[in-house]
């Protein structure tokens, strides 16, 4: 099926991150982490130094803990793996023996491979260039699948749910944290949304609220274990962080891209985590 073009600016979400990845929101030199998610801000402050980094780690942990990762999970897949931090975390902190990080940004893949080598985990963690909507993984082969703030980019997210269902083993868990874009409610939101879709590579097929989101996961065959709206622990904190760190937001970015995505700070996107099981 030929899909309509999502973005005039970026050919795919990989091109967006090849561009964005070179100037991450914040670089945490202590553990060589480049931050590319909005964070889970429990007990943290938008104004304290280093707390964006801590909120990113908190989000990683939330998604991993929701998946009940452990050494008995033979094969774990991190979909939309950013700079490889979660794949490393699964191997190092959750003792998973065999982890694959999947991404379509070649820039991030190269950095992820370096990160894995830095931790001497090449025998347990591999990083591959493939799309979440066309996973080159065997049917019924994955024990746990995690996906942190990436599924809103997938073209489409529902296609990814079907791939997740196909590749997970029976009893396998899909643990997600994701941004949710509802349909615009007024004239201003109608102007902002297409610009965000263009600048942040968000396919129109993914514009729906949480109830429909849960419905699409169930349509793919999953049982929902838990779904929680955590917007209040993400959106206000990240916005305060953004407003208090304008230089981090604009540095090395094109002015046209900044203008098209500035609506991100006012559009009422929501944030959720979800845990589902393949029966
Ligand atoms: C907001 S970043 C989150 C990265 C990481 N999970 C984290 O939380 O730090 C979204 C990630 O999804 C990846 N991505 C976007 N579309 C993808 C696709 N179709 N298949 C695989 N990865 C994709 C991007 O390249 C990027 O690494």
Coordinates of C-alpha atoms and ligand atoms in Angstrom, one line a residue:
X1 CA 0.0 0.0 0.0
X2 CA 1.4 3.4 -0.9
X3 CA 1.2 5.7 2.1
X4 CA 0.8 9.4 1.9
X5 CA 3.8 11.5 2.7
X6 CA 4.0 12.2 6.5
X7 CA 6.5 15.1 6.3
X8 CA 7.7 17.4 3.6
X9 CA 10.8 18.1 5.7
X10 CA 11.9 14.6 6.6
X11 CA 11.7 11.5 4.4
X12 CA 11.2 9.3 7.5
X13 CA 11.6 9.5 11.3
X14 CA 15.2 8.2 10.9
X15 CA 16.0 11.4 8.9
X16 CA 14.5 13.5 11.7
X17 CA 16.8 11.8 14.3
X18 CA 19.8 11.9 12.1
X19 CA 19.2 15.7 12.2
X20 CA 18.1 16.0 15.8
X21 CA 20.5 13.4 17.2
X22 CA 23.5 15.5 16.6
X23 CA 22.2 18.1 19.1
X24 CA 20.5 16.2 21.8
X25 CA 18.4 18.2 24.3
X26 CA 21.0 17.7 27.0
X27 CA 24.2 15.6 27.2
X28 CA 24.9 13.8 30.4
X29 CA 28.6 13.4 30.5
X30 CA 28.6 11.3 33.7
X31 CA 27.3 8.2 31.9
X32 CA 27.6 9.3 28.3
X33 CA 23.9 9.5 27.7
X34 CA 22.4 11.7 25.0
X35 CA 18.8 12.5 26.0
X36 CA 16.0 12.1 23.6
X37 CA 12.8 11.6 25.6
X38 CA 10.7 13.9 27.7
X39 CA 11.2 12.2 31.0
X40 CA 9.1 10.8 33.8
X41 CA 9.3 13.5 36.5
X42 CA 8.6 12.0 39.9
X43 CA 10.3 13.9 42.7
X44 CA 12.3 15.9 40.2
X45 CA 12.4 19.6 39.4
X46 CA 12.4 21.2 35.9
X47 CA 14.9 23.8 37.2
X48 CA 17.5 21.6 38.9
X49 CA 20.6 20.8 37.0
X50 CA 20.8 17.3 35.7
X51 CA 17.1 16.5 36.4
X52 CA 16.2 16.1 32.8
X53 CA 18.7 13.3 32.7
X54 CA 17.3 11.8 35.8
X55 CA 13.8 12.0 34.4
X56 CA 14.9 10.2 31.3
X57 CA 16.4 7.4 33.3
X58 CA 13.2 7.2 35.4
X59 CA 11.2 6.8 32.1
X60 CA 13.6 4.0 31.0
X61 CA 13.2 2.2 34.3
X62 CA 9.4 2.6 34.3
X63 CA 9.1 0.9 30.9
X64 CA 11.7 -1.8 31.8
X65 CA 10.1 -2.5 35.2
X66 CA 6.6 -2.6 33.7
X67 CA 7.9 -5.4 31.4
X68 CA 9.2 -7.4 34.5
X69 CA 12.5 -7.9 32.7
X70 CA 14.9 -10.5 34.2
X71 CA 17.6 -13.0 33.2
X72 CA 15.0 -15.6 32.2
X73 CA 13.9 -13.4 29.3
X74 CA 15.9 -15.1 26.5
X75 CA 15.3 -12.4 23.9
X76 CA 14.4 -8.8 24.5
X77 CA 13.7 -6.1 21.8
X78 CA 13.9 -2.4 22.4
X79 CA 12.1 -0.7 19.5
X80 CA 13.1 2.9 18.6
X81 CA 16.2 2.5 20.7
X82 CA 17.6 6.0 20.6
X83 CA 21.2 6.0 21.6
X84 CA 21.1 2.4 22.9
X85 CA 20.8 3.3 26.6
X86 CA 17.8 1.1 27.3
X87 CA 19.3 -1.9 25.4
X88 CA 22.4 -1.5 27.6
X89 CA 20.3 -1.1 30.7
X90 CA 18.4 -4.3 29.9
X91 CA 21.6 -6.3 29.7
X92 CA 23.5 -4.6 32.6
X93 CA 20.8 -3.9 35.2
X94 CA 18.1 -6.4 34.3
X95 CA 20.6 -9.2 33.4
X96 CA 18.8 -10.0 30.1
X97 CA 21.1 -12.3 28.1
X98 CA 20.2 -11.3 24.6
X99 CA 19.0 -7.8 23.7
X100 CA 18.3 -6.2 20.3
X101 CA 18.0 -2.5 19.9
X102 CA 16.1 -1.4 16.7
X103 CA 16.2 2.0 15.1
X104 CA 16.0 3.7 11.7
X105 CA 18.3 6.6 12.4
X106 CA 21.8 5.5 11.1
X107 CA 23.4 8.3 13.2
X108 CA 21.8 6.9 16.4
X109 CA 22.6 3.3 15.4
X110 CA 26.3 4.2 15.0
X111 CA 26.3 5.9 18.4
X112 CA 24.4 3.0 20.0
X113 CA 27.0 0.5 18.7
X114 CA 29.8 2.6 20.2
X115 CA 27.9 2.7 23.5
X116 CA 27.4 -1.1 23.5
X117 CA 31.2 -1.5 22.9
X118 CA 32.0 1.0 25.7
X119 CA 30.1 -1.3 28.1
X120 CA 31.7 -4.4 26.6
X121 CA 28.3 -5.9 25.9
X122 CA 28.8 -6.8 22.2
X123 CA 28.1 -10.5 23.0
X124 CA 24.7 -9.7 24.5
X125 CA 23.4 -6.6 22.8
X126 CA 23.0 -6.0 19.1
X127 CA 21.8 -2.9 17.3
X128 CA 20.0 -3.2 14.0
X129 CA 18.7 -0.8 11.4
X130 CA 15.1 -1.9 10.7
X131 CA 11.6 -0.4 10.9
X132 CA 9.3 -1.1 13.8
X133 CA 6.6 -1.7 11.1
X134 CA 8.6 -4.3 9.3
X135 CA 10.6 -6.2 12.0
X136 CA 13.1 -8.7 10.5
X137 CA 12.4 -11.0 13.5
X138 CA 11.0 -14.5 13.5
X139 CA 7.4 -15.2 14.5
X140 CA 7.0 -16.0 18.2
X141 CA 10.6 -15.3 19.0
X142 CA 10.7 -12.3 21.4
X143 CA 10.0 -12.6 25.2
X144 CA 9.6 -9.0 26.0
X145 CA 9.3 -5.9 23.8
X146 CA 9.8 -2.4 25.1
X147 CA 9.3 0.9 23.3
X148 CA 9.9 4.2 24.9
X149 CA 8.5 7.3 23.3
X150 CA 8.9 6.1 19.8
X151 CA 5.6 4.5 18.6
X152 CA 3.9 7.9 17.8
X153 CA 6.4 8.1 14.9
X154 CA 5.7 4.7 13.4
X155 CA 3.9 4.6 10.1
X156 CA 1.6 3.4 11.3
X157 CA 1.5 2.6 15.0
X158 CA -1.2 0.0 14.4
X159 CA 1.1 -1.7 11.9
X160 CA 3.7 -1.9 14.7
X161 CA 1.2 -3.4 17.1
X162 CA 0.6 -6.2 14.5
X163 CA 4.4 -6.8 14.1
X164 CA 4.8 -6.8 17.9
X165 CA 2.0 -9.4 18.2
X166 CA 3.5 -11.6 15.4
X167 CA 7.1 -11.6 16.8
X168 CA 6.3 -11.9 20.6
X169 CA 6.1 -15.4 22.1
X170 CA 2.8 -16.5 23.7
X171 CA 2.7 -14.8 27.1
X172 CA 5.2 -12.2 25.8
X173 CA 4.9 -8.6 27.1
X174 CA 4.8 -5.3 25.2
X175 CA 5.7 -2.4 27.5
X176 CA 5.3 1.1 26.0
X177 CA 5.5 4.7 27.0
X178 CA 4.2 7.0 24.3
X179 CA 3.0 10.4 23.3
X180 CA -0.6 10.7 22.4
X181 CA -1.9 13.3 19.9
X182 CA -5.6 13.8 20.0
X183 CA -7.5 15.4 17.1
X184 CA -7.4 19.2 17.3
X185 CA -10.2 20.8 19.2
X186 CA -10.1 24.4 17.9
X187 CA -8.8 26.7 15.1
X188 CA -5.4 27.2 16.8
X189 CA -4.8 23.5 17.3
X190 CA -5.8 22.9 13.7
X191 CA -3.1 25.2 12.6
X192 CA -0.4 23.8 14.9
X193 CA -1.0 20.1 14.4
X194 CA 0.1 19.7 10.7
X195 CA 3.2 21.7 11.5
X196 CA 4.1 19.3 14.4
X197 CA 3.3 16.3 12.2
X198 CA 5.7 17.7 9.6
X199 CA 8.5 18.7 12.0
X200 CA 8.2 15.8 14.4
X201 CA 7.2 13.1 11.8
X202 CA 3.9 12.1 13.2
X203 CA 1.7 10.2 10.7
X204 CA -2.0 11.2 10.5
X205 CA -2.9 7.6 11.1
X206 CA -1.5 8.0 14.7
X207 CA -3.7 11.0 15.6
X208 CA -6.2 9.6 18.2
X209 CA -6.7 9.5 21.9
X210 CA -6.0 6.9 24.6
X211 CA -9.2 5.0 24.3
X212 CA -8.7 4.4 20.6
X213 CA -5.0 3.6 21.3
X214 CA -6.0 0.8 23.7
X215 CA -8.6 -0.4 21.2
X216 CA -5.9 -0.7 18.5
X217 CA -3.7 -2.8 20.7
X218 CA -6.6 -5.1 21.5
X219 CA -7.5 -5.3 17.8
X220 CA -3.9 -6.6 17.2
X221 CA -4.7 -9.4 19.6
X222 CA -3.2 -8.2 22.9
X223 CA -4.7 -8.3 26.4
X224 CA -4.2 -5.0 28.3
X225 CA -2.6 -5.5 31.6
X226 CA -2.3 -1.8 32.6
X227 CA -2.7 1.5 30.8
X228 CA -2.1 4.8 32.7
X229 CA -2.3 8.4 31.7
X230 CA 0.9 10.0 33.1
X231 CA 0.6 13.3 31.4
X232 CA 0.8 15.2 34.7
X233 CA 4.2 13.6 35.4
X234 CA 5.6 14.6 32.0
X235 CA 4.1 17.5 30.1
X236 CA 4.2 20.4 32.7
X237 CA 7.7 19.4 33.8
X238 CA 9.1 19.1 30.3
X239 CA 7.5 22.4 29.3
X240 CA 9.0 24.2 32.3
X241 CA 12.4 22.6 31.5
X242 CA 12.1 23.8 27.9
X243 CA 11.1 27.3 28.8
X244 CA 14.0 27.6 31.2
X245 CA 16.5 26.1 28.8
X246 CA 15.7 27.9 25.5
X247 CA 19.3 27.6 24.3
X248 CA 19.3 23.8 24.5
X249 CA 16.2 23.8 22.3
X250 CA 17.5 26.0 19.5
X251 CA 21.2 25.2 19.4
X252 CA 22.3 23.7 16.1
X253 CA 18.7 23.6 14.8
X254 CA 17.3 25.2 11.7
X255 CA 15.1 28.3 12.3
X256 CA 12.3 26.9 10.0
X257 CA 12.2 23.7 12.1
X258 CA 12.1 25.6 15.3
X259 CA 9.2 27.7 14.0
X260 CA 7.2 24.7 12.8
X261 CA 7.6 22.8 16.1
X262 CA 7.2 25.6 18.6
X263 CA 3.5 24.6 18.9
X264 CA 4.8 21.5 20.8
X265 CA 4.9 23.8 23.8
X266 CA 1.1 24.5 23.6
X267 CA -0.5 21.6 21.8
X268 CA -2.4 19.4 24.4
X269 CA -0.5 16.1 23.7
X270 CA -0.9 13.5 26.4
X271 CA 1.4 10.8 27.6
X272 CA 0.7 7.3 28.7
X273 CA 2.3 4.0 29.6
X274 CA 0.8 0.8 28.6
X275 CA 1.6 -2.9 29.3
X276 CA 0.0 -5.6 27.1
X277 CA 0.3 -9.3 26.9
X278 CA 0.1 -11.7 24.0
X279 CA -2.3 -14.4 25.3
Ligands
LIG1 C1 11.9 10.2 21.0 S1 13.1 9.0 20.4 C2 13.2 7.9 21.8 C3 14.5 7.1 21.9 C4 14.6 6.2 23.1 N1 13.6 5.2 23.1 C5 14.6 7.0 24.4 O1 13.6 7.0 25.1 O2 15.6 7.7 24.6 C6 12.3 8.0 19.2 C7 13.2 6.9 18.6 O3 12.4 6.1 17.7 C8 13.2 5.9 16.5 N2 12.2 5.5 15.4 C9 11.3 6.4 14.8 N3 10.7 5.7 13.9 C10 11.1 4.4 13.9 C11 10.8 3.2 13.1 N4 9.8 3.2 12.2 N5 11.4 2.1 13.4 C12 12.4 2.1 14.4 N6 12.7 3.2 15.1 C13 12.1 4.3 14.9 C14 13.9 7.2 16.3 O4 15.0 7.1 15.4 C15 14.3 7.5 17.8 O5 15.5 6.7 18.1

